[in-house]
Structure formats: structure tokens, C-alpha cells
GROMACS .gro file of C-alpha atoms in nm:
model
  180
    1UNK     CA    1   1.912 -10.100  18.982
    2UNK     CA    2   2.033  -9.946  19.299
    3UNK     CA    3   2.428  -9.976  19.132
    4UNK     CA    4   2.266  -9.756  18.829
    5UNK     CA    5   2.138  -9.521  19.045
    6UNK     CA    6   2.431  -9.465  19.238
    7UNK     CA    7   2.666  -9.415  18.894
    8UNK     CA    8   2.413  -9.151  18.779
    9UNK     CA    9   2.427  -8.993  19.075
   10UNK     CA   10   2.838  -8.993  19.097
   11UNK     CA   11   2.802  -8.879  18.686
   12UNK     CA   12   2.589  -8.578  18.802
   13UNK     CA   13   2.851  -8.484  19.071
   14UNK     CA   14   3.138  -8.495  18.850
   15UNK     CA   15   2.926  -8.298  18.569
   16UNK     CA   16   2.845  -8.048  18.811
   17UNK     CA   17   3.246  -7.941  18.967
   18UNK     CA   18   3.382  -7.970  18.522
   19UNK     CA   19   3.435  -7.651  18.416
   20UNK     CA   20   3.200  -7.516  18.155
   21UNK     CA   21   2.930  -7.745  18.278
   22UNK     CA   22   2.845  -7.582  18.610
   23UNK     CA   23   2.637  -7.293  18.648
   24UNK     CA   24   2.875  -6.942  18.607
   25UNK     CA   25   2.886  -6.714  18.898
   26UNK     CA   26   2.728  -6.450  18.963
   27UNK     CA   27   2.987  -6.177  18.815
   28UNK     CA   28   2.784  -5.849  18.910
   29UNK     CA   29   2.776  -6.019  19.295
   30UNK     CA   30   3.131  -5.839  19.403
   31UNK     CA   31   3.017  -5.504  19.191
   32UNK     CA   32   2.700  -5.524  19.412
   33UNK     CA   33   2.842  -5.538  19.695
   34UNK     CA   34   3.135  -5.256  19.635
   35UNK     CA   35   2.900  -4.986  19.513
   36UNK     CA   36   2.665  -5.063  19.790
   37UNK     CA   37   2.958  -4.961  20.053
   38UNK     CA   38   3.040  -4.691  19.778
   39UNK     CA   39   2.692  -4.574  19.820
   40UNK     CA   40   2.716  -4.569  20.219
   41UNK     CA   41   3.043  -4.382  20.167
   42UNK     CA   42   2.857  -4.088  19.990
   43UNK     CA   43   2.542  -4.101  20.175
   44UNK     CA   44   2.521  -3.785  20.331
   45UNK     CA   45   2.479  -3.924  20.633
   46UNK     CA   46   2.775  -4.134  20.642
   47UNK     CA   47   2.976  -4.130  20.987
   48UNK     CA   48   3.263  -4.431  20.882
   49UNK     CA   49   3.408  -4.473  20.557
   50UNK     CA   50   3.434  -4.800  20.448
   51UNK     CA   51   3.767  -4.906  20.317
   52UNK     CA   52   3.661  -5.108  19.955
   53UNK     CA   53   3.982  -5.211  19.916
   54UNK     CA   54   4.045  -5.352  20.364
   55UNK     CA   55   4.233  -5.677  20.352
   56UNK     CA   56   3.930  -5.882  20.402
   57UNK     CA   57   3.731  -5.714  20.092
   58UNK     CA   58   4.067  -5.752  19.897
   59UNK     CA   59   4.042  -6.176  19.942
   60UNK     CA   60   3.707  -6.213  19.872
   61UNK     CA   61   3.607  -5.910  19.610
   62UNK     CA   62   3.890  -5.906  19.397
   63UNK     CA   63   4.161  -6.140  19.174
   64UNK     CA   64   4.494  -6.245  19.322
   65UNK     CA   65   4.656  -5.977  19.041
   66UNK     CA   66   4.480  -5.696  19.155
   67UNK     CA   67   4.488  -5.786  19.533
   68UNK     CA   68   4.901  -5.800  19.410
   69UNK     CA   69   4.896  -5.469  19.285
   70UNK     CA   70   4.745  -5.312  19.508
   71UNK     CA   71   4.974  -5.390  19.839
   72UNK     CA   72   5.237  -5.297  19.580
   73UNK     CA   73   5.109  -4.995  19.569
   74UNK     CA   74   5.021  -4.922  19.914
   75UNK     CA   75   5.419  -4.982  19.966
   76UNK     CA   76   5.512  -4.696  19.782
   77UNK     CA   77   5.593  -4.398  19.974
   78UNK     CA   78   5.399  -4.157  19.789
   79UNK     CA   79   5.061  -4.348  19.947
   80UNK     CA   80   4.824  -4.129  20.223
   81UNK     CA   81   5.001  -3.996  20.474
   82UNK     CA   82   4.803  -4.274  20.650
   83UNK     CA   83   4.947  -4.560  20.447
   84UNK     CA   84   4.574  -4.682  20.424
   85UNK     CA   85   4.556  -4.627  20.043
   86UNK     CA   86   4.748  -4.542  19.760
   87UNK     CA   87   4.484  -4.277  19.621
   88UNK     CA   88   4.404  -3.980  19.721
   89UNK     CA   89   4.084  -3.969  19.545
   90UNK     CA   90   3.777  -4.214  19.572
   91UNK     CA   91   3.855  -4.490  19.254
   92UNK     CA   92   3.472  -4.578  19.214
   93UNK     CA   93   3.326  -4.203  19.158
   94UNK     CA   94   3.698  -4.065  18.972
   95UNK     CA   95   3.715  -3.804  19.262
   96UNK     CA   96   3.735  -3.662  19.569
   97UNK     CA   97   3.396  -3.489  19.590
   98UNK     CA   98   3.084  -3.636  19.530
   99UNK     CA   99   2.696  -3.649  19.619
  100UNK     CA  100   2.476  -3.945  19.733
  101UNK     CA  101   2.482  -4.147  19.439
  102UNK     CA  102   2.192  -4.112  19.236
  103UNK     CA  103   2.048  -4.319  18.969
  104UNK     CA  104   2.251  -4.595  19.018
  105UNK     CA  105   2.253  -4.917  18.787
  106UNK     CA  106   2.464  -5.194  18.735
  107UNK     CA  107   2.482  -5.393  18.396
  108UNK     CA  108   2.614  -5.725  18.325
  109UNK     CA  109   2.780  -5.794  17.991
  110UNK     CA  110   2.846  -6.076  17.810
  111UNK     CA  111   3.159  -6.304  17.908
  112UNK     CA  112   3.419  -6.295  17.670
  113UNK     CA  113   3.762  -6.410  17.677
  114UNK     CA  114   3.742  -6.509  18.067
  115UNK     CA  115   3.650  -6.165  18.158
  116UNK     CA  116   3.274  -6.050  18.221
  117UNK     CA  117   3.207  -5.666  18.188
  118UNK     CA  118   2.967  -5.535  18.430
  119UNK     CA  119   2.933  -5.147  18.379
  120UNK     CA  120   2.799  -4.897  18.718
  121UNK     CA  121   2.612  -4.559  18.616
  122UNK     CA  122   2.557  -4.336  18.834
  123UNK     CA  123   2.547  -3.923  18.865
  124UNK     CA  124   2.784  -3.822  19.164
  125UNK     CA  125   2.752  -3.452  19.139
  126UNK     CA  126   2.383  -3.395  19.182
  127UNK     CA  127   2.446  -3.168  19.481
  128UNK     CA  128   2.691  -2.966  19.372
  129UNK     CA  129   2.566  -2.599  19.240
  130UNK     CA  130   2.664  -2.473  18.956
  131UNK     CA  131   2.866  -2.756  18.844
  132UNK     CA  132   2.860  -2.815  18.479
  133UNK     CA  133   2.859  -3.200  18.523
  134UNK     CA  134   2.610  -3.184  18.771
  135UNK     CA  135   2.392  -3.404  18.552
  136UNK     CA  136   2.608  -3.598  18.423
  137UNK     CA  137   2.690  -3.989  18.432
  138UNK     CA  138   2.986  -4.160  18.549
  139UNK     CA  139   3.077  -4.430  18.403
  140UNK     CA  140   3.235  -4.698  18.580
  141UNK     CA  141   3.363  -5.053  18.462
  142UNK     CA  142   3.448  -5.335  18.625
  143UNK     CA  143   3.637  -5.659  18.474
  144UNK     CA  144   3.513  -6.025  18.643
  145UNK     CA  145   3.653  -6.298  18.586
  146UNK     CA  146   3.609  -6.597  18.785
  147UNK     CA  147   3.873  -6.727  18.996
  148UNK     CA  148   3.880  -7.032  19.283
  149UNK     CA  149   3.523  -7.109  19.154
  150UNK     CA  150   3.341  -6.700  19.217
  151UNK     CA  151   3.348  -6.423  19.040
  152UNK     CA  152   3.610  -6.147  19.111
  153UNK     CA  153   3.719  -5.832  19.020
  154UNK     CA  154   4.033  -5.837  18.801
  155UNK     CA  155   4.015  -5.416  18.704
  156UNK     CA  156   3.832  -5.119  18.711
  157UNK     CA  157   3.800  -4.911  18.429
  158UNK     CA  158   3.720  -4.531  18.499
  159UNK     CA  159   3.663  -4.285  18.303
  160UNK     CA  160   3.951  -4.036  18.179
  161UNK     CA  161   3.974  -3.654  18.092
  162UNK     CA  162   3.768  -3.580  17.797
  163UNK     CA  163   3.894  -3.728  17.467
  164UNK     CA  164   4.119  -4.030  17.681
  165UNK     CA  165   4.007  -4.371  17.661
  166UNK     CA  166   3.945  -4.548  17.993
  167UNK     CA  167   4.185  -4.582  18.290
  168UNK     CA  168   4.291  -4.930  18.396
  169UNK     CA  169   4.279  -4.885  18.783
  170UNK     CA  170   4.559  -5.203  18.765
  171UNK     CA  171   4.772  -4.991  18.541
  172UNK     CA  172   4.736  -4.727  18.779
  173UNK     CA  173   4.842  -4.899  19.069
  174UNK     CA  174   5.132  -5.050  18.862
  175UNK     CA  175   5.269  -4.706  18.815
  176UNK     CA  176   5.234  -4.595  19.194
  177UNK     CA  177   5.442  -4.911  19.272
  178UNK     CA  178   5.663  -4.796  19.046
  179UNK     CA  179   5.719  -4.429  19.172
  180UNK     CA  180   5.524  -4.315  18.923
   0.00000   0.00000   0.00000
């Protein structure tokens, strides 16, 4: 009896780590935890930015491809006078001014293909006067897949001008390394 115990035991081990039978991570966990320091960033009591893309958020928040792509980019010599980022623009809110974040949500879609979408609303422009998209929504999506056994981000996906499909921020990035 105690043998048969023991083999169910190893059987519910091994059925746990095979892929497809474990449980799937969390894939709105790194979104979570980027637009909460996006959030701090645009509070309007914010003293330090935080970085979203620092070397440490870079290994645990996002894919090896976009990690890649990124300290491509931040090579090229048309990055920040700094050399801290290759934008000159905040990524998450498609600008360089914004508001405290307002109405915030974060979606989870269905996996498909590898990739989970989670999409961010949010209205970044409450604040400013006599803005015409004061009201308005940004739209923000991120691509998760799962990689080393938790979900990361592989893209973001921001908004473009009006009439322009999305912007790949990977794509993006691909181009700064490029000169571009």
C-alpha cells in the first residue's frame, strides 16, 4: 500500500511540472506591477521616477526578445542624452505629458497562439485644460507569453495617430537600433 502511495504521489509531481497540465501563470501579474510604477510615475506627487524598463525589471517583467531589443536600442546613439532610455516619451501613456492616471483597468484576454492579451485603460489627460482628449482613453496593450515557467511581457502595443493601427513597442525599438 505504502509503494502505491508513493507512485501516486511521484505521478502527481510529474503531472504537475508537464506543460499544459499545470496551472498557467498569472499573465496580467507583470502588467500589474508596471502600471502600478506607471501610476507612481504620474502621481502628482511623485519625487523619483521609476525606470520600467531598469535592468532588474527587464529580467523579471519582460521576454528575453524584448529585454534583447531593448539594450539594442539603448546602444544607439540617438538614445537620452542620459543613455538611460531610448525614448524620449513615456511608452505606457504614448507621451510626454500626462495626469495621475485615472480610471485605470486592466483586462485579461484569452491565450491564443502562446501569447495572452491583457489590455490597460486609462485617461492620462484629465488635468490638462482645454485639451480635446482630456476625456479620452488610452489604450494600452500588452503581449504575455510565458517564458522559464511566468508570465512575461513579449510587446506593447500603443496606440497610433488617428486612422494607424497599433504600434509594436518591439518594432519600435528595432528601428532605434537600427538608426532609425
Amino acid at each position: 500500500m505504502k509503494k502505491i502511495a508513493v507512485l501516486f504521489a511521484g505521478l502527481l509531481a510529474a503531472g504537475s511540472a508537464a506543460p499544459g497540465l499545470s496551472l498557467a501563470a498569472d499573465a496580467a501579474a507583470p502588467v500589474r506591477e508596471i502600471m502600478k510604477d506607471t501610476q507612481t510615475n504620474w502621481a502628482s506627487d511623485a519625487s523619483d521616477w521609476i525606470d520600467v524598463f531598469e535592468e532588474n525589471m527587464l529580467g523579471r517583467l519582460y521576454s528575453k526578445d524584448f529585454s534583447d531589443k531593448y539594450k539594442a536600442a539603448v546602444q544607439n546613439p540617438a538614445a537620452d542624452e542620459d543613455s538611460i532610455s531610448p525614448f524620449d516619451y513615456d511608452v505606457i501613456v504614448n507621451g510626454q505629458d500626462a495626469c495621475p492616471l485615472q480610471d485605470l483597468s486592466i483586462e485579461n484576454g484569452q491565450p491564443a497562439n502562446g501569447t495572452t492579451e491583457v489590455t490597460v485603460k486609462f485617461k492620462a489627460a484629465t488635468c490638462l485644460e482645454g485639451a480635446p482628449n482630456r476625456d479620452d482613453f488610452t489604450t494600452v496593450r500588452f503581449e504575455v507569453i510565458e517564458e522559464n515557467g511566468k508570465s512575461v511581457v513579449d510587446d506593447i502595443m500603443v496606440q497610433g495617430e488617428e486612422g494607424q493601427g497599433p504600434i509594436s513597442l518591439k518594432a519600435t525599438m528595432a528601428q532605434i537600433a537600427n538608426g532609425q
